PDB file of C-alpha atoms and ligand atoms in Angstrom:
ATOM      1  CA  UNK A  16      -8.802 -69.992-171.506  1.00 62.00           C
ATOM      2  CA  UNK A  17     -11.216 -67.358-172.285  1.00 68.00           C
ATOM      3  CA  UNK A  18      -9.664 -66.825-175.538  1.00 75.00           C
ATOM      4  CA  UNK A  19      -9.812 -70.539-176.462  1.00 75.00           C
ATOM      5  CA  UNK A  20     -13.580 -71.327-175.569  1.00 75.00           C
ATOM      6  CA  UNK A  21     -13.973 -67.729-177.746  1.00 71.00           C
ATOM      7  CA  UNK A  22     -11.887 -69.004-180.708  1.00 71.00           C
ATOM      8  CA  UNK A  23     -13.704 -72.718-180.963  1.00 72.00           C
ATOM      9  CA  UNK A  24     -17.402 -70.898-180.470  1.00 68.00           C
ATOM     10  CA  UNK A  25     -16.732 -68.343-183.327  1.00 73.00           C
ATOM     11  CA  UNK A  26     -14.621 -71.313-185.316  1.00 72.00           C
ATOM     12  CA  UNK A  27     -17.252 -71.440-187.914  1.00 74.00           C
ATOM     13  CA  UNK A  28     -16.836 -67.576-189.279  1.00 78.00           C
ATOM     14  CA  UNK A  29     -13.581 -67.777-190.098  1.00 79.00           C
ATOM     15  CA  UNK A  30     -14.236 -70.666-192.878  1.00 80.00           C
ATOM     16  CA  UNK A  31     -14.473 -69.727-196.421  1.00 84.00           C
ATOM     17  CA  UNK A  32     -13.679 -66.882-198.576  1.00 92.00           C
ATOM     18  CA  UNK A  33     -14.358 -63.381-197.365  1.00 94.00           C
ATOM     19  CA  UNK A  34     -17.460 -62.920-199.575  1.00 94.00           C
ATOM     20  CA  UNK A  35     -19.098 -66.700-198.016  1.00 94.00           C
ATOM     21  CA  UNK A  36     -17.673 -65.221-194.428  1.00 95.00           C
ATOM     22  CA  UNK A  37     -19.546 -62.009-195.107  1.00 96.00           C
ATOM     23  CA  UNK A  38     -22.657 -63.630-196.087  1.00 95.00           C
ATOM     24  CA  UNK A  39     -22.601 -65.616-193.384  1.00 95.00           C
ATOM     25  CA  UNK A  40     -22.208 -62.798-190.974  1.00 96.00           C
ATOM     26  CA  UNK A  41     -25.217 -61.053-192.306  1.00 96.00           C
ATOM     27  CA  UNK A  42     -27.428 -63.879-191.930  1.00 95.00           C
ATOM     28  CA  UNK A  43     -26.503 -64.461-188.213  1.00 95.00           C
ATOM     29  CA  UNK A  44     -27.152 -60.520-187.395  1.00 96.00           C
ATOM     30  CA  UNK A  45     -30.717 -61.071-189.429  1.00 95.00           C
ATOM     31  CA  UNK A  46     -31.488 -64.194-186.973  1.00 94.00           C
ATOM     32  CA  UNK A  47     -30.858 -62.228-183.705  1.00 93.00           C
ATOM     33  CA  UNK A  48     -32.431 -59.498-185.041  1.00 92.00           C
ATOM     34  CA  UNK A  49     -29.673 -57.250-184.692  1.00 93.00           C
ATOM     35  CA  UNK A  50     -30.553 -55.692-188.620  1.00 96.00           C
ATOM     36  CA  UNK A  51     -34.050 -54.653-189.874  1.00 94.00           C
ATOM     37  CA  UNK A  52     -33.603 -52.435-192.676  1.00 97.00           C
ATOM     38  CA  UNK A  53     -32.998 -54.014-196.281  1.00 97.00           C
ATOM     39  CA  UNK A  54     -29.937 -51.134-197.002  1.00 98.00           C
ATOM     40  CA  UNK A  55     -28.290 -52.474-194.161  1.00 98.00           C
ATOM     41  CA  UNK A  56     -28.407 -55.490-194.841  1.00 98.00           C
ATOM     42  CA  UNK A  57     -26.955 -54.807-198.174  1.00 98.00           C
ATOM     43  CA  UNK A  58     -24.445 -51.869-197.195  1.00 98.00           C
ATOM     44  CA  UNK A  59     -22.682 -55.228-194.514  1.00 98.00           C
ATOM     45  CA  UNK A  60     -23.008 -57.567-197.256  1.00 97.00           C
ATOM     46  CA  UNK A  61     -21.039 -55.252-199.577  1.00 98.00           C
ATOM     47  CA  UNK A  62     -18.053 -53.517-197.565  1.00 98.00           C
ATOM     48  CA  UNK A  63     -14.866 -55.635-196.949  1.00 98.00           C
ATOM     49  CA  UNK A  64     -14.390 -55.860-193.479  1.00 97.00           C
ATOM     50  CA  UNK A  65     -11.280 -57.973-193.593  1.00 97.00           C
ATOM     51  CA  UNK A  66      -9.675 -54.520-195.695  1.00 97.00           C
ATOM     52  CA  UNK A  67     -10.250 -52.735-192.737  1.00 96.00           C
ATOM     53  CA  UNK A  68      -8.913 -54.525-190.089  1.00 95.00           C
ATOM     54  CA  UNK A  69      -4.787 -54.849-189.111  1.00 93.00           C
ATOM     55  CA  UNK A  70      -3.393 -57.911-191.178  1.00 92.00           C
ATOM     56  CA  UNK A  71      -3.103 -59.967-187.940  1.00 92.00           C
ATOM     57  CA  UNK A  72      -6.673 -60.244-187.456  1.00 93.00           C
ATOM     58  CA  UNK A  73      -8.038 -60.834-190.823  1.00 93.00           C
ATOM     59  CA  UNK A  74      -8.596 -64.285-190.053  1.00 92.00           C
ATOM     60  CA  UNK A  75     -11.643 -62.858-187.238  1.00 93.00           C
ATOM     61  CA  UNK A  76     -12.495 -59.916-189.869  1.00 96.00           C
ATOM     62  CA  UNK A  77     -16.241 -61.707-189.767  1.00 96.00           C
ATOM     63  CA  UNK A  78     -16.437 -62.812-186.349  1.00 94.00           C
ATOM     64  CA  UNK A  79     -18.911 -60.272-184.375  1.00 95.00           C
ATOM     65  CA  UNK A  80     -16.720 -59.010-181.792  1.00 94.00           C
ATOM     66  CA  UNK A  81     -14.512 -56.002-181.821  1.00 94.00           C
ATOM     67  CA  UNK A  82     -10.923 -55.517-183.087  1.00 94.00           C
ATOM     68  CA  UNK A  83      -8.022 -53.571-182.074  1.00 92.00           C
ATOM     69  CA  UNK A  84      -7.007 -51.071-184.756  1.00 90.00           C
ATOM     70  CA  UNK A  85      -4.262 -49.825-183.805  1.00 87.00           C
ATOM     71  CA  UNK A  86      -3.301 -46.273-181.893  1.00 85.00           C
ATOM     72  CA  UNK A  87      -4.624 -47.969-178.755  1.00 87.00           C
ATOM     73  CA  UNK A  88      -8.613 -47.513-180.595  1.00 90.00           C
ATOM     74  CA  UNK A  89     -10.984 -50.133-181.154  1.00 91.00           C
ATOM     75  CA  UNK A  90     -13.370 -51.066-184.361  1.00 93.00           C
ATOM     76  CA  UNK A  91     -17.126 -51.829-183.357  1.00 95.00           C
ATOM     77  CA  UNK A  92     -18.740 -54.798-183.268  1.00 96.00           C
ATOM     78  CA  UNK A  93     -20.307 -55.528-186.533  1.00 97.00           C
ATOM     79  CA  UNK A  94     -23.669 -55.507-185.092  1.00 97.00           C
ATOM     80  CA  UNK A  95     -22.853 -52.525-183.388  1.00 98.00           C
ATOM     81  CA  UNK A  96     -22.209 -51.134-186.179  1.00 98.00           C
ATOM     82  CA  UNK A  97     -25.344 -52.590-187.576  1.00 98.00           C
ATOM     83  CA  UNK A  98     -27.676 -51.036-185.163  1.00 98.00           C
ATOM     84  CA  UNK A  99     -26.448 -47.538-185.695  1.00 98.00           C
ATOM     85  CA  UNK A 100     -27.086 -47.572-189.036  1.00 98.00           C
ATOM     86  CA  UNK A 101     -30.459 -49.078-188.795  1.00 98.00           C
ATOM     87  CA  UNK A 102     -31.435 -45.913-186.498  1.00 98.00           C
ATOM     88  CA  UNK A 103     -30.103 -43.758-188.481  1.00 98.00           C
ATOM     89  CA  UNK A 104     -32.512 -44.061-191.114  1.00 98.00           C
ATOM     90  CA  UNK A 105     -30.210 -43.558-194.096  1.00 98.00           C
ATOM     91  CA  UNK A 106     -31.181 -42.742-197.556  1.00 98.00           C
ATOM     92  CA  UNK A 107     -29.203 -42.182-200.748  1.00 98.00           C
ATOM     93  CA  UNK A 108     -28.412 -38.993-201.115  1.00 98.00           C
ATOM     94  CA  UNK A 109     -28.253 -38.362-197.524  1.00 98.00           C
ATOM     95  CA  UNK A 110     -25.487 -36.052-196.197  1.00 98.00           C
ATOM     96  CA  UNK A 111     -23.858 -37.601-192.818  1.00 99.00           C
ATOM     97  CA  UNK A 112     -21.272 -36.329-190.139  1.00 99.00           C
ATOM     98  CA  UNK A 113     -19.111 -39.196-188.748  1.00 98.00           C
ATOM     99  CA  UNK A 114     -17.290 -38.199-185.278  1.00 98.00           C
ATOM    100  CA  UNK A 115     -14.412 -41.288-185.115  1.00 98.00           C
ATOM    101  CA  UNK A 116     -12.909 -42.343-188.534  1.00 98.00           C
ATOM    102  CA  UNK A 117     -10.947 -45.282-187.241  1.00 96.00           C
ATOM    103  CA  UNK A 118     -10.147 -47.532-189.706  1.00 96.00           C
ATOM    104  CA  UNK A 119     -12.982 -45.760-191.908  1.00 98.00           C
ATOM    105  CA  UNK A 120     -15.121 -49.709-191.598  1.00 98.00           C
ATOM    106  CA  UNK A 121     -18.378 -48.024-190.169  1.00 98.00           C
ATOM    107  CA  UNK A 122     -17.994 -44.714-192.622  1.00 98.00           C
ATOM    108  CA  UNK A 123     -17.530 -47.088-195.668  1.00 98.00           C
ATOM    109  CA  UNK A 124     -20.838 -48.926-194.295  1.00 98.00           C
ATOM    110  CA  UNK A 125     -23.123 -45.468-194.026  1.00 98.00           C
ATOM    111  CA  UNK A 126     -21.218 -44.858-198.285  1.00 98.00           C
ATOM    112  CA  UNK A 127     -22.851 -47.510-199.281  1.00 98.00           C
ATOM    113  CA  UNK A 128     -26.187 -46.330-198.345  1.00 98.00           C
ATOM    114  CA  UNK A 129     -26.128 -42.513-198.857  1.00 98.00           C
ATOM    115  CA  UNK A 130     -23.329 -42.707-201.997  1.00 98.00           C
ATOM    116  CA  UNK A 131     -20.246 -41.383-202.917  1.00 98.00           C
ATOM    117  CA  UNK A 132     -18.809 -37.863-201.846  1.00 98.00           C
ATOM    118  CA  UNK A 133     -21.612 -37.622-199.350  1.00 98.00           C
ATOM    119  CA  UNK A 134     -20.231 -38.928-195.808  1.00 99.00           C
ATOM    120  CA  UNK A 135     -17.639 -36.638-193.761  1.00 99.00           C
ATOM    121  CA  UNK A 136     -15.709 -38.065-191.492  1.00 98.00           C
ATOM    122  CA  UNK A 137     -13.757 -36.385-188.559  1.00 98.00           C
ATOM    123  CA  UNK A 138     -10.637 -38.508-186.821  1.00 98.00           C
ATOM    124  CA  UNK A 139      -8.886 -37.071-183.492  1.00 97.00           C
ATOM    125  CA  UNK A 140      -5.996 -38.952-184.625  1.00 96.00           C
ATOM    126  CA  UNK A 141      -3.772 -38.244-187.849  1.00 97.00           C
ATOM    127  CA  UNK A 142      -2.370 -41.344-188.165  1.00 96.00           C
ATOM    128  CA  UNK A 143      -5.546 -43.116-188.382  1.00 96.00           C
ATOM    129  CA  UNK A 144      -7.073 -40.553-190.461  1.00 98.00           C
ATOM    130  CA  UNK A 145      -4.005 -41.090-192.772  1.00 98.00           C
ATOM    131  CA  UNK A 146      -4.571 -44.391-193.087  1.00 96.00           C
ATOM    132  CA  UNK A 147      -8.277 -44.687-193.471  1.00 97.00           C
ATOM    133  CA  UNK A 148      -8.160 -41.800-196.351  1.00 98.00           C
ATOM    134  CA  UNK A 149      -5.509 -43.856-197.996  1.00 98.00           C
ATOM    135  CA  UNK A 150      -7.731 -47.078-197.730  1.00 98.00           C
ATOM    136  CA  UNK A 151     -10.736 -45.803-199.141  1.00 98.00           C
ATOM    137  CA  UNK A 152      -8.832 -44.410-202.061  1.00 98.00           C
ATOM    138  CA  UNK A 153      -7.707 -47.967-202.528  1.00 98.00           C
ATOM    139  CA  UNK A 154     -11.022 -49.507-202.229  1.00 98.00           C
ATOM    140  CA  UNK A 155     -12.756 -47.020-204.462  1.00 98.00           C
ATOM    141  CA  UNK A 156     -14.793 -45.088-201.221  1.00 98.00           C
ATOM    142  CA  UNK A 157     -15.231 -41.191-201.635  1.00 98.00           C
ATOM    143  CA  UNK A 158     -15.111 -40.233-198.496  1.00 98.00           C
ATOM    144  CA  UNK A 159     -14.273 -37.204-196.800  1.00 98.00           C
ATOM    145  CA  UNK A 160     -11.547 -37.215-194.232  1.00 98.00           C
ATOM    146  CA  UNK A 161     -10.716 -33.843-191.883  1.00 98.00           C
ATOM    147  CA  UNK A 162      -8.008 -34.541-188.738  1.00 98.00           C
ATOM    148  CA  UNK A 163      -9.348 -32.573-185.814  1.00 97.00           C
ATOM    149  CA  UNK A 164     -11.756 -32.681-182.603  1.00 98.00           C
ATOM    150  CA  UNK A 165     -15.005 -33.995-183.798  1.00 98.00           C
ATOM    151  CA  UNK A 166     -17.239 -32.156-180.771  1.00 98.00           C
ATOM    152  CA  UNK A 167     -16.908 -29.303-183.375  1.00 98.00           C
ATOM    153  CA  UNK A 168     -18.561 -31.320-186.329  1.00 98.00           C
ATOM    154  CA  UNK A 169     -17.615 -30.255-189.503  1.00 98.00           C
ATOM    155  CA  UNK A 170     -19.029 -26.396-189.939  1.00 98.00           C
ATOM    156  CA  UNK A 171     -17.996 -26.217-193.398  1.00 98.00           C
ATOM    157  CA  UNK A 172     -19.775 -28.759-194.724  1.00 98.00           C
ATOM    158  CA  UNK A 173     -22.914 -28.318-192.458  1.00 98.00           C
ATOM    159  CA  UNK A 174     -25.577 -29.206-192.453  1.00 98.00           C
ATOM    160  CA  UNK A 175     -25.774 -32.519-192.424  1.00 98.00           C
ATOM    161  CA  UNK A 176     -29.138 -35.293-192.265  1.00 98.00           C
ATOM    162  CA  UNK A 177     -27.509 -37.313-189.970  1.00 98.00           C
ATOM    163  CA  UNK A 178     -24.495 -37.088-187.677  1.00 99.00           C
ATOM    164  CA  UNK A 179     -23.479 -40.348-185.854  1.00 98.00           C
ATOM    165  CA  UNK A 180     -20.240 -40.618-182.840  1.00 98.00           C
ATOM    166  CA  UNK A 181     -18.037 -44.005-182.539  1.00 98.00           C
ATOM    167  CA  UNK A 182     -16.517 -42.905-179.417  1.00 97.00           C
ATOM    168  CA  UNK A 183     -18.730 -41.958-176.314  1.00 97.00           C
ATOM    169  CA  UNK A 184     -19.415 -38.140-175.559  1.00 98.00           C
ATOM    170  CA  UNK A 185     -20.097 -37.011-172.213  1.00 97.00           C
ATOM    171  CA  UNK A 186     -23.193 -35.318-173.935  1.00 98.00           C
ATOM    172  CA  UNK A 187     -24.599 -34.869-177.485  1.00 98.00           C
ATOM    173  CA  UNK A 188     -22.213 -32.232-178.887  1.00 98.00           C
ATOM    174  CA  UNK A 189     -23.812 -28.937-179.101  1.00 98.00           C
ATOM    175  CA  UNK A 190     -21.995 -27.911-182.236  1.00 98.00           C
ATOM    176  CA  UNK A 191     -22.784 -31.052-184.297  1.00 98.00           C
ATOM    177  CA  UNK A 192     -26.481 -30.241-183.211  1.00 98.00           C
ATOM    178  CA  UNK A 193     -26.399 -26.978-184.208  1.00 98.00           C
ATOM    179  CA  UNK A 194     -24.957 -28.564-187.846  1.00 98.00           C
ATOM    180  CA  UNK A 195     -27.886 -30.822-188.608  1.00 98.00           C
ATOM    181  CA  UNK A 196     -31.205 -29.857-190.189  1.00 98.00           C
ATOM    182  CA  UNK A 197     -34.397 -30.248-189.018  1.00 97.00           C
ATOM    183  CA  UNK A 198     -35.614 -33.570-188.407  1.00 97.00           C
ATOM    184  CA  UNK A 199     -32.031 -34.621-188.929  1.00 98.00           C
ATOM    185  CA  UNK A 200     -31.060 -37.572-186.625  1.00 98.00           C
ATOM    186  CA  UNK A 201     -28.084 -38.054-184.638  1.00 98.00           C
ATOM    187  CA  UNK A 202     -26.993 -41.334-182.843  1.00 98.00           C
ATOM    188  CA  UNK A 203     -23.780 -42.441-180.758  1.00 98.00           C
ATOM    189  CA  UNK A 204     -22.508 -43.275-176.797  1.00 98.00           C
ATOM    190  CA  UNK A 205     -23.572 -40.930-174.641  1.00 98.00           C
ATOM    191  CA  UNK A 206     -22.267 -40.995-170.994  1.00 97.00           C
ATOM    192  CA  UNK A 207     -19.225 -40.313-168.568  1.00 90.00           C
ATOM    193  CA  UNK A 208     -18.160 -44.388-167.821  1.00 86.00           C
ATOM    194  CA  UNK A 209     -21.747 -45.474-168.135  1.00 94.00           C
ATOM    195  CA  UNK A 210     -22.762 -44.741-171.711  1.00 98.00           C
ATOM    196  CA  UNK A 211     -26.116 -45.543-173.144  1.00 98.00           C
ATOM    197  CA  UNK A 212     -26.660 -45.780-177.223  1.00 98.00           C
ATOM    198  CA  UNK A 213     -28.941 -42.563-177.949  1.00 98.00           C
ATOM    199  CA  UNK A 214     -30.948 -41.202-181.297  1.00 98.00           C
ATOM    200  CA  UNK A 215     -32.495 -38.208-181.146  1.00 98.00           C
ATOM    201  CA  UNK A 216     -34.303 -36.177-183.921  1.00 98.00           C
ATOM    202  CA  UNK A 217     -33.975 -32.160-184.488  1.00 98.00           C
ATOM    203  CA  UNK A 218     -37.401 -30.501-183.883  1.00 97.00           C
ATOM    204  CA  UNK A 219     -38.763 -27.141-183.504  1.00 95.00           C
ATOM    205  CA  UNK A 220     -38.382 -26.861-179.909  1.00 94.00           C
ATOM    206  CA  UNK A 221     -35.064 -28.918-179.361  1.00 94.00           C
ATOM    207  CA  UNK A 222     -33.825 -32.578-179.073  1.00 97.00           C
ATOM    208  CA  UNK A 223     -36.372 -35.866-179.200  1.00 98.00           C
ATOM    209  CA  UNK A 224     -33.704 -38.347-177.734  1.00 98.00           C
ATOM    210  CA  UNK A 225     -34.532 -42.222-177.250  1.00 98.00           C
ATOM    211  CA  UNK A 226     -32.340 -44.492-175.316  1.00 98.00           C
ATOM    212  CA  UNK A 227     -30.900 -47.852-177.143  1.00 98.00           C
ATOM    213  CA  UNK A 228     -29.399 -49.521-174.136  1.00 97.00           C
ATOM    214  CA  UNK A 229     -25.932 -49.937-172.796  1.00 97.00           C
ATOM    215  CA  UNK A 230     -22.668 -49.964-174.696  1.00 97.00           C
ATOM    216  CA  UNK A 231     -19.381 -49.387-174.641  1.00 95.00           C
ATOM    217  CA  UNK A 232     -17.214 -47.423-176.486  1.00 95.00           C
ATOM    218  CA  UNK A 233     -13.855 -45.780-176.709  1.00 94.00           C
ATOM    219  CA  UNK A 234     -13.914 -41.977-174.824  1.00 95.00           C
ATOM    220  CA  UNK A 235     -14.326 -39.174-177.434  1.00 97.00           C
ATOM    221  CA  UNK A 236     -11.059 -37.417-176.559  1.00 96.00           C
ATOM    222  CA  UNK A 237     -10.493 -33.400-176.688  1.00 90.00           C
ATOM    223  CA  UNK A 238      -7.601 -31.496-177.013  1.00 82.00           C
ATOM    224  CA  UNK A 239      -5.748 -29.929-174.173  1.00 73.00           C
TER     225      UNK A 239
HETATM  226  N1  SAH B  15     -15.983 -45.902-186.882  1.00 74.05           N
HETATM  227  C1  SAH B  15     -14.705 -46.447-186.535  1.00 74.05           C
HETATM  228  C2  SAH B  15     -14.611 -46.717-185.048  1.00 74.05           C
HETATM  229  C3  SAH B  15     -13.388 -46.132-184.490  1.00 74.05           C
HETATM  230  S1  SAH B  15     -13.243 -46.132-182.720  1.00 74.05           S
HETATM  231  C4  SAH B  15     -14.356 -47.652-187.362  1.00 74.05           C
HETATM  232  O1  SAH B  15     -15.213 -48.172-188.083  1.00 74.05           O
HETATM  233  O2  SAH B  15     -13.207 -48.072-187.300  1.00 74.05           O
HETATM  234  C5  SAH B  15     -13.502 -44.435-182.329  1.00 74.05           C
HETATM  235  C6  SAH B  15     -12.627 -43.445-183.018  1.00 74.05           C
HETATM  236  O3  SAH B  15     -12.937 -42.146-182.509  1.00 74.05           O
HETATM  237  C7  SAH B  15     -11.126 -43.625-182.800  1.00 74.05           C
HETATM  238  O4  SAH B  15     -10.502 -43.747-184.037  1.00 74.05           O
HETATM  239  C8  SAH B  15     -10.709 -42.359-182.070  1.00 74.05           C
HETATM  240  O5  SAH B  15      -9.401 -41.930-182.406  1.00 74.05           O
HETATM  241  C9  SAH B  15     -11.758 -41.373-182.543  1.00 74.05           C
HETATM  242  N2  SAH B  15     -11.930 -40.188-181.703  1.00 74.05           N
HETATM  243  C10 SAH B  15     -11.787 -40.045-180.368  1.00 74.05           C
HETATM  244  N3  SAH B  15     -12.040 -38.773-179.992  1.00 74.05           N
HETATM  245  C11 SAH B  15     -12.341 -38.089-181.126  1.00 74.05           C
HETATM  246  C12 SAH B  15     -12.688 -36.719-181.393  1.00 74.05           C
HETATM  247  N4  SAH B  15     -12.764 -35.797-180.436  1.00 74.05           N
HETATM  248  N5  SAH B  15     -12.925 -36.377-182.680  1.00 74.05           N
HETATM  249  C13 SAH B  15     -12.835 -37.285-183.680  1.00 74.05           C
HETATM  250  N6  SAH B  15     -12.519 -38.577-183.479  1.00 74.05           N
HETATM  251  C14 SAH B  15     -12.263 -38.984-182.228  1.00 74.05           C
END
């Protein structure tokens, strides 16, 4: 029943051809004020969402809800997704740390903003790793993929402007902090159960953290 009162509420985003859809979903997020900055507004606009997502759901690609992606992991909101980005503060040329490929949606987002070759992207699981490097070759993304536990970051490639996490961390990982230069900005879940979205900046004397609000996202997991 939910399901049904769902599918005739969101009716009207499925209409259309994915670039009308995506248009359309852009506009709604401006209206409830869910994106402020121009680049986001663009880097949405531009990324094909319905690419992203398992075949079977292509049809809600540009309704704002979550999907299932497969390996029992989830794909953020697009507004979520939205919001992140807007803290983050991206510019071109900007070097970022994503903890949480996925399906690679939300890293192709932050590409379109800071440019090729210049996000890096760390996935728990090799499958979906597999599949999102695969992807973005196909859709013309340079992105860098690594398979491993993304508390670590990504020391090699450190240090980073921005680091953002798609799955919630008990805390802000001390060794992605460590990999971000000053004044760099980090955002994700934070929180055991109860997670809150938090930024914080790098400064002199430590972490500058703001809190964003309640969310919900999938556990950050860790190897035995
Ligand atoms: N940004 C993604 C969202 C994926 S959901 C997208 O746009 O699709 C969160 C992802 O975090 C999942 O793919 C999950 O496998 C991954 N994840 C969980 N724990 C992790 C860890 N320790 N290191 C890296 N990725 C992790």
């Amino acid at each position: 029943m939910v399901g049904l009162v769902r599918w005739l509420f969101d009716r009207d985003d499925r209409n259309g051809d994915p670039a009308t859809q995506r248009e359309r979903m852009v506009e709604k997020l401006r209206t409830r004020r869910r994106i402020k900055r121009e680049s986001t507004a663009d880097a949405l606009e531009a990324v094909p969402r319905h690419e992203f997502v398992p075949e079977d759901r292509r049809d809600s690609a540009y309704v704002d809800r979550p999907l299932p992606i497969g390996a029992g992991q989830t794909i953020s909101a697009p507004h979520m997704v939205a919001v992140m980005t807007d803290l983050l503060e991206l510019e071109t040329g900007d070097r970022v740390l994503e903890i949480g490929t996925g399906c690679g949606y939300h890293a192709a987002v932050t590409a379109e903003i800071v440019g090729p070759g210049n996000v890096y992207s760390v996935e728990f699981v090799e499958e979906l790793a597999d599949s999102a490097q695969d992807r973005f070759e196909r859709l013309g993304y340079e992105i860098h993929v690594r398979v491993g536990d993304g508390w670590e970051g990504w020391p090699d490639e450190a240090p980073f402007d921005a680091a953002y996490l798609t799955c919630a961390a008990p805390e802000i990982p001390p060794p992605v902090v460590e990999q971000l230069k000053k004044g760099g900005r980090i955002v994700g879940p934070i929180g055991n159960g109860r997670q809150e979205l938090i930024r914080a900046f790098k400064r002199d004397d430590g972490l500058e953290r703001e809190r964003h609000g309640g969310v919900r996202f999938v556990p950050l997991q860790r190897a035995e």
